[in-house]
Short mmCIF file of C-alpha atoms and ligand atoms in Angstrom, two decimals:
data_model
loop_
_atom_site.label_atom_id
_atom_site.label_comp_id
_atom_site.label_asym_id
_atom_site.label_seq_id
_atom_site.Cartn_x
_atom_site.Cartn_y
_atom_site.Cartn_z
CA UNK A 1 -8.95 22.50 -19.56
CA UNK A 2 -8.56 18.96 -17.50
CA UNK A 3 -5.15 17.82 -16.04
CA UNK A 4 -4.03 14.38 -16.84
CA UNK A 5 -3.77 12.65 -13.20
CA UNK A 6 -2.00 9.11 -12.36
CA UNK A 7 -3.12 7.56 -9.39
CA UNK A 8 -1.61 4.85 -7.48
CA UNK A 9 -4.92 2.98 -5.95
CA UNK A 10 -5.82 -0.02 -4.61
CA UNK A 11 -8.24 1.19 -1.97
CA UNK A 12 -11.55 2.63 -1.15
CA UNK A 13 -10.05 5.99 -0.93
CA UNK A 14 -8.36 5.85 -4.68
CA UNK A 15 -11.49 4.60 -6.22
CA UNK A 16 -13.51 7.59 -4.78
CA UNK A 17 -10.86 10.08 -5.75
CA UNK A 18 -10.68 8.88 -9.12
CA UNK A 19 -14.69 8.99 -9.30
CA UNK A 20 -14.40 12.54 -7.99
CA UNK A 21 -11.78 13.81 -10.59
CA UNK A 22 -13.42 12.91 -13.07
CA UNK A 23 -16.84 14.21 -12.61
CA UNK A 24 -14.16 17.70 -12.44
CA UNK A 25 -13.53 16.46 -16.13
CA UNK A 26 -9.87 15.48 -15.52
CA UNK A 27 -8.46 12.54 -17.29
CA UNK A 28 -7.67 10.45 -14.84
CA UNK A 29 -5.79 6.63 -14.55
CA UNK A 30 -5.83 4.40 -11.88
CA UNK A 31 -3.38 2.08 -11.32
CA UNK A 32 -3.31 -1.21 -9.34
CA UNK A 33 -0.54 -3.65 -8.57
CA UNK A 34 -2.76 -6.45 -9.65
CA UNK A 35 -3.53 -8.18 -6.51
CA UNK A 36 -6.90 -8.98 -6.34
CA UNK A 37 -8.04 -11.25 -9.48
CA UNK A 38 -11.11 -9.31 -9.86
CA UNK A 39 -10.48 -5.78 -8.29
CA UNK A 40 -13.43 -4.11 -7.94
CA UNK A 41 -14.34 -1.05 -11.28
CA UNK A 42 -12.64 2.29 -10.40
CA UNK A 43 -14.24 5.26 -12.82
CA UNK A 44 -11.45 6.55 -15.65
CA UNK A 45 -8.86 4.74 -17.20
CA UNK A 46 -7.30 1.58 -15.16
CA UNK A 47 -3.68 0.35 -15.99
CA UNK A 48 -2.20 -2.87 -14.16
CA UNK A 49 0.78 -4.36 -12.64
CA UNK A 50 4.18 -2.89 -11.45
CA UNK A 51 6.27 -0.54 -12.89
CA UNK A 52 9.55 -1.68 -12.91
CA UNK A 53 10.50 0.21 -9.33
CA UNK A 54 10.86 4.16 -9.06
CA UNK A 55 12.61 4.86 -12.53
CA UNK A 56 9.68 2.71 -14.71
CA UNK A 57 7.54 4.95 -12.42
CA UNK A 58 9.65 7.94 -13.38
CA UNK A 59 9.44 6.74 -17.26
CA UNK A 60 5.32 5.90 -16.99
CA UNK A 61 4.95 9.60 -15.84
CA UNK A 62 7.39 10.75 -18.45
CA UNK A 63 5.90 8.81 -21.44
CA UNK A 64 2.35 9.38 -20.46
CA UNK A 65 2.52 13.02 -19.76
CA UNK A 66 1.33 13.16 -16.48
CA UNK A 67 0.26 15.98 -14.45
CA UNK A 68 -0.58 15.19 -11.60
CA UNK A 69 1.04 11.93 -9.17
CA UNK A 70 -1.09 11.21 -6.58
CA UNK A 71 -0.60 8.03 -3.80
CA UNK A 72 -3.68 6.98 -2.57
CA UNK A 73 -2.42 3.49 -1.98
CA UNK A 74 -2.77 1.38 1.37
CA UNK A 75 -0.98 2.56 4.73
CA UNK A 76 1.29 -0.70 4.38
CA UNK A 77 2.04 -0.84 1.51
CA UNK A 78 5.49 1.11 1.42
CA UNK A 79 7.38 0.42 -1.51
CA UNK A 80 5.24 1.92 -3.89
CA UNK A 81 4.54 5.09 -1.90
CA UNK A 82 8.78 4.90 -1.52
CA UNK A 83 9.19 4.89 -5.13
CA UNK A 84 6.06 7.39 -6.00
CA UNK A 85 8.19 9.97 -3.39
CA UNK A 86 11.37 8.91 -5.82
CA UNK A 87 9.36 9.12 -9.14
CA UNK A 88 7.66 12.30 -8.42
CA UNK A 89 11.16 14.27 -7.51
CA UNK A 90 12.83 12.28 -10.54
CA UNK A 91 10.32 13.79 -12.94
CA UNK A 92 9.11 17.01 -11.58
CA UNK A 93 5.29 16.21 -11.43
CA UNK A 94 2.87 17.57 -9.09
CA UNK A 95 2.82 15.35 -5.85
CA UNK A 96 0.80 14.38 -2.85
CA UNK A 97 0.15 12.10 -0.81
CA UNK A 98 -2.86 11.00 0.87
CA UNK A 99 -2.41 8.43 3.51
CA UNK A 100 -5.80 7.76 5.14
CA UNK A 101 -5.90 8.59 9.33
CA UNK A 102 -4.59 5.50 10.91
CA UNK A 103 -7.76 4.59 13.66
CA UNK A 104 -8.26 5.77 17.35
CA UNK A 105 -8.29 3.33 19.95
CA UNK A 106 -12.15 3.82 21.83
CA UNK A 107 -12.37 3.47 25.41
CA UNK A 108 -14.36 0.30 25.07
CA UNK A 109 -11.75 -1.29 22.90
CA UNK A 110 -9.62 -4.05 23.86
CA UNK A 111 -6.57 -3.39 21.73
CA UNK A 112 -2.56 -5.29 22.26
CA UNK A 113 -0.73 -2.67 19.89
CA UNK A 114 2.59 -5.18 18.83
CA UNK A 115 4.91 -3.23 15.60
CA UNK A 116 4.72 -5.96 13.59
CA UNK A 117 3.97 -9.53 12.28
CA UNK A 118 6.17 -11.93 14.14
CA UNK A 119 5.21 -9.70 17.90
CA UNK A 120 1.60 -10.44 16.37
CA UNK A 121 1.78 -13.96 16.26
CA UNK A 122 4.32 -14.38 19.39
CA UNK A 123 1.59 -13.08 21.30
CA UNK A 124 -1.54 -14.64 20.71
CA UNK A 125 -3.07 -16.60 23.55
CA UNK A 126 -2.42 -20.51 23.44
CA UNK A 127 -5.30 -22.54 22.09
CA UNK A 128 -6.59 -18.73 21.23
CA UNK A 129 -9.36 -18.96 18.08
CA UNK A 130 -7.98 -16.41 15.88
CA UNK A 131 -9.50 -13.91 12.61
CA UNK A 132 -6.77 -13.06 10.64
CA UNK A 133 -7.81 -10.58 8.35
CA UNK A 134 -4.39 -9.41 6.83
CA UNK A 135 -4.24 -9.98 3.05
CA UNK A 136 -2.44 -13.81 1.87
CA UNK A 137 0.52 -12.11 1.63
CA UNK A 138 1.00 -11.41 5.14
CA UNK A 139 -0.10 -14.91 6.84
CA UNK A 140 2.74 -17.27 6.55
CA UNK A 141 4.48 -16.47 9.68
CA UNK A 142 1.63 -17.01 11.51
CA UNK A 143 1.82 -21.16 10.06
CA UNK A 144 4.26 -21.36 13.42
CA UNK A 145 1.87 -21.30 15.91
CA UNK A 146 0.06 -24.86 15.91
CA UNK A 147 -1.72 -24.60 18.98
CA UNK A 148 -3.82 -21.95 17.45
CA UNK A 149 -6.78 -21.97 14.80
CA UNK A 150 -6.69 -19.40 12.18
CA UNK A 151 -9.77 -18.22 10.66
CA UNK A 152 -8.50 -17.20 6.87
CA UNK A 153 -10.03 -13.84 5.40
CA UNK A 154 -8.89 -13.03 1.73
CA UNK A 155 -10.56 -12.26 -1.07
CA UNK A 156 -8.99 -14.46 -3.41
CA UNK A 157 -7.50 -17.60 -3.06
CA UNK A 158 -3.75 -17.65 -1.96
CA UNK A 159 -1.44 -18.46 -4.24
CA UNK A 160 0.92 -21.06 -2.32
CA UNK A 161 -0.45 -23.87 -0.18
CA UNK A 162 -0.77 -22.58 3.85
CA UNK A 163 1.17 -24.33 5.80
CA UNK A 164 -1.51 -23.88 8.36
CA UNK A 165 -2.35 -27.46 11.15
CA UNK A 166 -5.21 -26.02 11.97
CA UNK A 167 -7.61 -23.20 9.82
CA UNK A 168 -11.05 -22.04 7.98
CA UNK A 169 -10.66 -19.83 5.15
CA UNK A 170 -13.32 -17.30 4.30
CA UNK A 171 -13.06 -15.66 0.83
CA UNK A 172 -14.82 -12.46 1.48
CA UNK A 173 -14.65 -9.32 1.24
CA UNK A 174 -15.20 -7.34 4.71
CA UNK A 175 -18.58 -5.94 5.26
CA UNK A 176 -19.31 -2.12 6.16
CA UNK A 177 -21.33 -3.47 8.83
CA UNK A 178 -20.44 -4.21 12.16
CA UNK A 179 -22.81 -5.95 12.71
CA UNK A 180 -22.56 -9.01 10.14
CA UNK A 181 -18.87 -9.04 10.79
CA UNK A 182 -19.96 -9.49 14.51
CA UNK A 183 -21.81 -13.01 12.74
CA UNK A 184 -19.35 -14.08 11.40
CA UNK A 185 -17.32 -13.76 14.30
CA UNK A 186 -19.59 -15.63 16.58
CA UNK A 187 -20.24 -18.10 14.03
CA UNK A 188 -16.74 -18.78 13.80
CA UNK A 189 -16.51 -19.04 17.73
CA UNK A 190 -13.23 -16.00 17.59
CA UNK A 191 -11.58 -14.77 20.65
CA UNK A 192 -8.71 -12.83 18.92
CA UNK A 193 -8.39 -10.69 16.30
CA UNK A 194 -5.41 -10.24 14.73
CA UNK A 195 -5.01 -6.99 12.14
CA UNK A 196 -3.63 -4.16 10.79
CA UNK A 197 -4.00 -0.24 11.69
CA UNK A 198 -5.47 0.54 8.26
CA UNK A 199 -7.39 3.19 8.75
CA UNK A 200 -10.57 4.00 6.70
CA UNK A 201 -13.92 3.09 6.18
CA UNK A 202 -14.03 -0.37 4.99
CA UNK A 203 -12.37 -2.29 7.19
CA UNK A 204 -13.27 -0.80 10.34
CA UNK A 205 -16.94 -2.74 11.03
CA UNK A 206 -14.18 -5.70 12.32
CA UNK A 207 -12.71 -3.51 14.98
CA UNK A 208 -16.28 -1.69 16.02
CA UNK A 209 -17.74 -5.59 15.85
CA UNK A 210 -15.34 -6.65 18.08
CA UNK A 211 -15.78 -3.47 20.76
CA UNK A 212 -19.61 -4.75 20.35
CA UNK A 213 -18.50 -8.25 21.62
CA UNK A 214 -15.85 -7.36 24.20
CA UNK A 215 -13.26 -9.19 21.97
CA UNK A 216 -9.63 -8.69 22.19
CA UNK A 217 -7.52 -7.12 18.68
CA UNK A 218 -4.12 -7.45 18.13
CA UNK A 219 -3.39 -4.62 16.68
CA UNK A 220 0.13 -4.06 14.11
CA UNK A 221 1.10 -0.47 14.23
CA UNK A 222 2.13 1.51 11.64
CA UNK A 223 5.69 1.56 11.03
CA UNK A 224 5.04 5.82 10.11
CA UNK A 225 1.68 6.73 12.21
P1 NAP B 1 4.56 -2.72 -2.00
O1 NAP B 1 4.61 -3.40 -1.41
O2 NAP B 1 4.44 -1.16 -1.83
O3 NAP B 1 4.02 -2.23 -3.18
C1 NAP B 1 5.60 -3.79 -4.13
C2 NAP B 1 5.46 -3.33 -5.89
O4 NAP B 1 4.25 -3.87 -6.32
C3 NAP B 1 5.51 -2.15 -5.71
O5 NAP B 1 6.56 -1.69 -5.64
C4 NAP B 1 4.85 -2.35 -7.42
O6 NAP B 1 5.81 -2.54 -8.38
C5 NAP B 1 4.27 -2.78 -7.13
N1 NAP B 1 2.80 -1.99 -6.76
C6 NAP B 1 2.13 -1.90 -5.78
N2 NAP B 1 1.59 -1.22 -6.02
C7 NAP B 1 1.02 -0.89 -6.97
C8 NAP B 1 -0.12 0.15 -7.50
N3 NAP B 1 -1.16 0.81 -6.89
N4 NAP B 1 0.26 0.28 -8.70
C9 NAP B 1 1.27 -0.45 -9.98
N5 NAP B 1 2.07 -1.46 -8.85
C10 NAP B 1 1.92 -1.48 -7.98
O7 NAP B 1 2.28 -2.84 -2.03
P2 NAP B 1 1.73 -3.88 -1.71
O8 NAP B 1 1.73 -4.39 -0.16
O9 NAP B 1 2.16 -5.12 -2.40
O10 NAP B 1 0.35 -3.65 -1.95
C11 NAP B 1 -0.06 -3.78 -3.88
C12 NAP B 1 -1.22 -2.32 -3.97
O11 NAP B 1 -2.35 -3.62 -3.11
C13 NAP B 1 -1.10 -1.47 -3.20
O12 NAP B 1 -1.85 -0.66 -4.36
C14 NAP B 1 -2.14 -1.25 -2.10
O13 NAP B 1 -3.24 -0.30 -1.96
C15 NAP B 1 -3.48 -1.81 -1.92
N6 NAP B 1 -3.22 -2.74 -1.17
C16 NAP B 1 -2.37 -3.35 0.21
C17 NAP B 1 -3.00 -3.92 1.23
C18 NAP B 1 -1.75 -4.04 2.26
O14 NAP B 1 -1.81 -4.21 3.04
N7 NAP B 1 -0.63 -3.90 1.39
C19 NAP B 1 -3.80 -3.99 1.18
C20 NAP B 1 -5.00 -4.10 0.30
C21 NAP B 1 -4.54 -2.43 -0.47
P3 NAP B 1 7.03 -2.18 -9.07
O15 NAP B 1 8.25 -1.91 -7.70
O16 NAP B 1 7.54 -3.12 -10.19
O17 NAP B 1 6.62 -1.06 -9.86
#
Protein backbone atom coordinates (compact mmCIF):
# COMPACT_ATOMS: atom_id res chain seq x y z
CA UNK A 1 0.00 0.00 0.00
CA UNK A 2 1.20 3.52 -0.76
CA UNK A 3 2.50 5.90 1.89
CA UNK A 4 1.01 9.23 2.92
CA UNK A 5 3.71 11.64 1.87
CA UNK A 6 4.08 15.36 2.52
CA UNK A 7 6.46 17.14 0.14
CA UNK A 8 7.56 20.64 1.09
CA UNK A 9 7.75 22.04 -2.41
CA UNK A 10 7.86 25.21 -4.45
CA UNK A 11 10.51 23.94 -6.87
CA UNK A 12 10.49 22.21 -10.25
CA UNK A 13 12.22 19.22 -8.67
CA UNK A 14 9.52 18.94 -5.97
CA UNK A 15 6.81 18.90 -8.66
CA UNK A 16 8.69 16.20 -10.60
CA UNK A 17 9.04 14.14 -7.43
CA UNK A 18 5.31 14.52 -6.67
CA UNK A 19 4.45 13.23 -10.17
CA UNK A 20 6.76 10.23 -9.71
CA UNK A 21 5.40 9.33 -6.26
CA UNK A 22 1.77 9.73 -7.43
CA UNK A 23 2.54 7.37 -10.35
CA UNK A 24 3.83 4.89 -7.75
CA UNK A 25 0.40 5.08 -6.04
CA UNK A 26 1.43 7.04 -2.97
CA UNK A 27 -0.95 9.53 -1.39
CA UNK A 28 1.03 12.73 -2.00
CA UNK A 29 0.41 16.25 -0.73
CA UNK A 30 2.70 19.06 -1.87
CA UNK A 31 2.89 22.09 0.37
CA UNK A 32 3.52 25.51 -1.18
CA UNK A 33 4.29 28.69 0.72
CA UNK A 34 1.91 30.71 -1.47
CA UNK A 35 4.47 33.20 -2.75
CA UNK A 36 3.35 32.80 -6.39
CA UNK A 37 -0.19 33.88 -7.32
CA UNK A 38 -0.68 31.20 -9.96
CA UNK A 39 1.63 28.30 -9.15
CA UNK A 40 2.10 25.65 -11.81
CA UNK A 41 -0.20 22.65 -11.19
CA UNK A 42 1.35 19.76 -9.26
CA UNK A 43 0.25 16.10 -9.40
CA UNK A 44 -1.49 14.86 -6.26
CA UNK A 45 -2.94 17.13 -3.60
CA UNK A 46 -1.72 20.65 -2.87
CA UNK A 47 -1.96 22.74 0.27
CA UNK A 48 -0.91 26.40 0.38
CA UNK A 49 0.41 28.64 3.17
CA UNK A 50 2.62 28.46 6.25
CA UNK A 51 2.07 25.88 9.01
CA UNK A 52 2.91 28.23 11.87
CA UNK A 53 6.49 27.19 12.56
CA UNK A 54 7.95 23.78 13.38
CA UNK A 55 5.22 23.05 15.94
CA UNK A 56 2.49 23.84 13.41
CA UNK A 57 4.15 21.58 10.86
CA UNK A 58 4.47 18.77 13.44
CA UNK A 59 0.78 19.16 14.27
CA UNK A 60 -0.19 19.00 10.58
CA UNK A 61 1.93 15.86 10.11
CA UNK A 62 0.30 14.16 13.11
CA UNK A 63 -3.27 15.20 12.21
CA UNK A 64 -2.89 14.06 8.62
CA UNK A 65 -1.17 10.79 9.60
CA UNK A 66 1.82 11.44 7.35
CA UNK A 67 4.28 8.52 6.97
CA UNK A 68 7.04 10.37 5.16
CA UNK A 69 8.16 14.00 4.98
CA UNK A 70 10.33 15.21 2.11
CA UNK A 71 11.94 18.63 2.10
CA UNK A 72 12.35 19.56 -1.58
CA UNK A 73 12.23 23.33 -1.08
CA UNK A 74 14.52 25.88 -2.69
CA UNK A 75 18.11 25.73 -1.33
CA UNK A 76 17.82 29.32 -0.05
CA UNK A 77 14.54 28.63 1.79
CA UNK A 78 16.28 28.00 5.08
CA UNK A 79 13.50 28.57 7.63
CA UNK A 80 11.16 25.93 6.27
CA UNK A 81 14.03 23.43 6.01
CA UNK A 82 14.94 24.04 9.66
CA UNK A 83 11.26 23.64 10.62
CA UNK A 84 11.11 20.38 8.66
CA UNK A 85 14.07 18.94 10.57
CA UNK A 86 12.56 19.95 13.92
CA UNK A 87 9.08 18.66 13.05
CA UNK A 88 10.51 15.35 11.84
CA UNK A 89 12.38 14.94 15.12
CA UNK A 90 9.27 15.82 17.09
CA UNK A 91 6.90 13.47 15.24
CA UNK A 92 9.32 10.66 14.37
CA UNK A 93 8.06 10.70 10.76
CA UNK A 94 10.44 9.31 8.10
CA UNK A 95 12.34 12.30 6.77
CA UNK A 96 14.57 13.14 3.85
CA UNK A 97 15.98 16.45 2.64
CA UNK A 98 16.60 16.59 -1.09
CA UNK A 99 18.74 19.57 -1.86
CA UNK A 100 19.71 20.03 -5.46
CA UNK A 101 23.45 20.51 -5.96
CA UNK A 102 24.84 23.99 -6.54
CA UNK A 103 25.94 24.96 -10.06
CA UNK A 104 29.64 24.40 -10.62
CA UNK A 105 31.67 27.10 -12.33
CA UNK A 106 32.95 26.20 -15.81
CA UNK A 107 36.13 27.41 -17.49
CA UNK A 108 34.27 29.96 -19.69
CA UNK A 109 32.24 31.39 -16.80
CA UNK A 110 33.05 34.78 -15.33
CA UNK A 111 31.62 34.62 -11.79
CA UNK A 112 32.33 36.87 -8.85
CA UNK A 113 31.40 34.86 -5.77
CA UNK A 114 29.84 36.79 -2.89
CA UNK A 115 28.40 35.74 0.45
CA UNK A 116 25.16 37.70 0.57
CA UNK A 117 22.84 40.27 -1.03
CA UNK A 118 24.58 43.20 0.65
CA UNK A 119 27.99 42.31 -0.81
CA UNK A 120 26.42 41.62 -4.21
CA UNK A 121 25.00 45.13 -4.15
CA UNK A 122 28.38 46.65 -3.22
CA UNK A 123 30.47 44.91 -5.91
CA UNK A 124 28.30 46.00 -8.86
CA UNK A 125 30.50 48.33 -10.96
CA UNK A 126 29.43 51.96 -11.34
CA UNK A 127 26.75 52.66 -13.97
CA UNK A 128 26.20 48.97 -14.75
CA UNK A 129 22.98 47.58 -16.24
CA UNK A 130 22.07 44.62 -14.07
CA UNK A 131 19.63 41.75 -14.40
CA UNK A 132 18.40 41.04 -10.86
CA UNK A 133 17.24 37.43 -10.93
CA UNK A 134 16.45 37.01 -7.25
CA UNK A 135 12.74 36.92 -6.46
CA UNK A 136 10.88 40.05 -5.45
CA UNK A 137 11.37 39.67 -1.67
CA UNK A 138 15.18 39.92 -2.04
CA UNK A 139 15.66 42.97 -4.26
CA UNK A 140 15.16 45.92 -1.93
CA UNK A 141 18.81 46.27 -0.75
CA UNK A 142 19.82 47.05 -4.34
CA UNK A 143 17.80 50.27 -4.36
CA UNK A 144 20.77 51.95 -2.63
CA UNK A 145 22.67 51.80 -5.93
CA UNK A 146 21.14 54.82 -7.63
CA UNK A 147 23.85 54.87 -10.34
CA UNK A 148 22.81 51.42 -11.64
CA UNK A 149 19.92 50.52 -13.97
CA UNK A 150 18.22 47.34 -12.77
CA UNK A 151 16.17 44.98 -14.89
CA UNK A 152 14.13 43.19 -12.26
CA UNK A 153 12.68 39.85 -13.28
CA UNK A 154 9.76 38.60 -11.20
CA UNK A 155 6.92 36.14 -11.66
CA UNK A 156 4.31 38.37 -9.98
CA UNK A 157 4.28 42.13 -9.38
CA UNK A 158 5.90 42.97 -6.03
CA UNK A 159 3.66 43.49 -2.99
CA UNK A 160 5.44 46.74 -2.11
CA UNK A 161 6.52 49.86 -3.98
CA UNK A 162 10.08 49.43 -5.35
CA UNK A 163 12.22 52.41 -4.34
CA UNK A 164 14.60 52.14 -7.33
CA UNK A 165 15.77 55.22 -9.20
CA UNK A 166 16.19 53.56 -12.57
CA UNK A 167 14.66 50.18 -13.33
CA UNK A 168 12.68 48.01 -15.72
CA UNK A 169 10.26 45.35 -14.47
CA UNK A 170 10.06 42.05 -16.34
CA UNK A 171 7.17 39.83 -15.31
CA UNK A 172 8.17 36.43 -16.61
CA UNK A 173 9.45 33.02 -15.57
CA UNK A 174 12.99 32.28 -16.71
CA UNK A 175 13.20 30.48 -20.06
CA UNK A 176 14.80 27.02 -20.12
CA UNK A 177 16.48 27.98 -23.45
CA UNK A 178 19.77 29.85 -23.13
CA UNK A 179 19.25 31.46 -26.55
CA UNK A 180 15.99 33.06 -25.31
CA UNK A 181 17.74 34.29 -22.17
CA UNK A 182 20.61 35.65 -24.30
CA UNK A 183 18.14 37.62 -26.46
CA UNK A 184 16.58 39.14 -23.33
CA UNK A 185 20.03 40.07 -21.96
CA UNK A 186 20.99 41.71 -25.27
CA UNK A 187 17.65 43.50 -25.62
CA UNK A 188 18.14 45.18 -22.22
CA UNK A 189 21.89 45.85 -22.75
CA UNK A 190 22.67 43.92 -19.59
CA UNK A 191 26.28 44.18 -18.41
CA UNK A 192 26.01 42.02 -15.25
CA UNK A 193 23.70 39.39 -13.74
CA UNK A 194 23.09 39.14 -10.01
CA UNK A 195 21.67 35.80 -8.87
CA UNK A 196 22.03 33.12 -6.22
CA UNK A 197 23.58 29.71 -6.71
CA UNK A 198 20.21 27.95 -6.67
CA UNK A 199 21.31 24.94 -8.69
CA UNK A 200 18.87 22.87 -10.75
CA UNK A 201 17.88 23.17 -14.39
CA UNK A 202 14.95 25.61 -14.12
CA UNK A 203 17.04 28.78 -13.78
CA UNK A 204 20.29 27.64 -15.37
CA UNK A 205 19.70 29.01 -18.90
CA UNK A 206 20.67 32.55 -17.84
CA UNK A 207 24.03 31.19 -16.64
CA UNK A 208 24.59 29.50 -19.99
CA UNK A 209 23.52 32.69 -21.77
CA UNK A 210 25.99 34.74 -19.70
CA UNK A 211 28.74 32.24 -20.60
CA UNK A 212 27.94 32.52 -24.29
CA UNK A 213 27.81 36.31 -24.21
CA UNK A 214 30.89 36.64 -21.97
CA UNK A 215 28.87 38.47 -19.30
CA UNK A 216 29.98 38.59 -15.66
CA UNK A 217 27.73 36.99 -13.04
CA UNK A 218 27.72 38.16 -9.43
CA UNK A 219 26.90 34.86 -7.78
CA UNK A 220 25.59 34.72 -4.22
CA UNK A 221 26.82 31.50 -2.64
CA UNK A 222 24.86 29.20 -0.37
CA UNK A 223 25.32 29.36 3.39
CA UNK A 224 25.73 25.60 3.50
CA UNK A 225 27.21 24.36 0.19
P1 LIG B 1 11.64 30.34 4.11
O1 LIG B 1 12.24 31.65 4.43
O2 LIG B 1 12.41 29.12 4.42
O3 LIG B 1 10.21 30.20 4.82
C1 LIG B 1 9.54 31.25 5.47
C2 LIG B 1 8.22 30.71 5.95
O4 LIG B 1 7.35 30.48 4.85
C3 LIG B 1 8.32 29.36 6.67
O5 LIG B 1 8.68 29.51 8.01
C4 LIG B 1 6.93 28.81 6.45
O6 LIG B 1 5.99 29.45 7.33
C5 LIG B 1 6.58 29.29 5.07
N1 LIG B 1 6.96 28.31 4.04
C6 LIG B 1 8.09 28.26 3.28
N2 LIG B 1 8.05 27.26 2.42
C7 LIG B 1 6.87 26.63 2.63
C8 LIG B 1 6.23 25.53 2.03
N3 LIG B 1 6.81 24.85 1.00
N4 LIG B 1 5.01 25.15 2.48
C9 LIG B 1 4.41 25.86 3.50
N5 LIG B 1 4.96 26.91 4.10
C10 LIG B 1 6.16 27.30 3.66
O7 LIG B 1 11.23 30.20 2.58
P2 LIG B 1 11.18 31.25 1.39
O8 LIG B 1 12.57 31.60 1.01
O9 LIG B 1 10.21 32.31 1.75
O10 LIG B 1 10.57 30.32 0.25
C11 LIG B 1 9.20 29.95 0.29
C12 LIG B 1 8.88 28.87 -0.71
O11 LIG B 1 9.21 29.33 -2.03
C13 LIG B 1 9.61 27.56 -0.52
O12 LIG B 1 8.63 26.53 -0.70
C14 LIG B 1 10.64 27.51 -1.60
O13 LIG B 1 10.90 26.20 -2.07
C15 LIG B 1 10.01 28.37 -2.68
N6 LIG B 1 11.02 29.10 -3.45
C16 LIG B 1 11.88 29.90 -2.78
C17 LIG B 1 12.82 30.55 -3.49
C18 LIG B 1 13.81 31.45 -2.77
O14 LIG B 1 14.57 32.10 -3.45
N7 LIG B 1 13.86 31.47 -1.45
C19 LIG B 1 12.90 30.41 -4.88
C20 LIG B 1 12.00 29.58 -5.53
C21 LIG B 1 11.06 28.94 -4.78
P3 LIG B 1 5.53 28.78 8.69
O15 LIG B 1 6.69 28.90 9.61
O16 LIG B 1 4.32 29.55 9.08
O17 LIG B 1 5.21 27.33 8.39
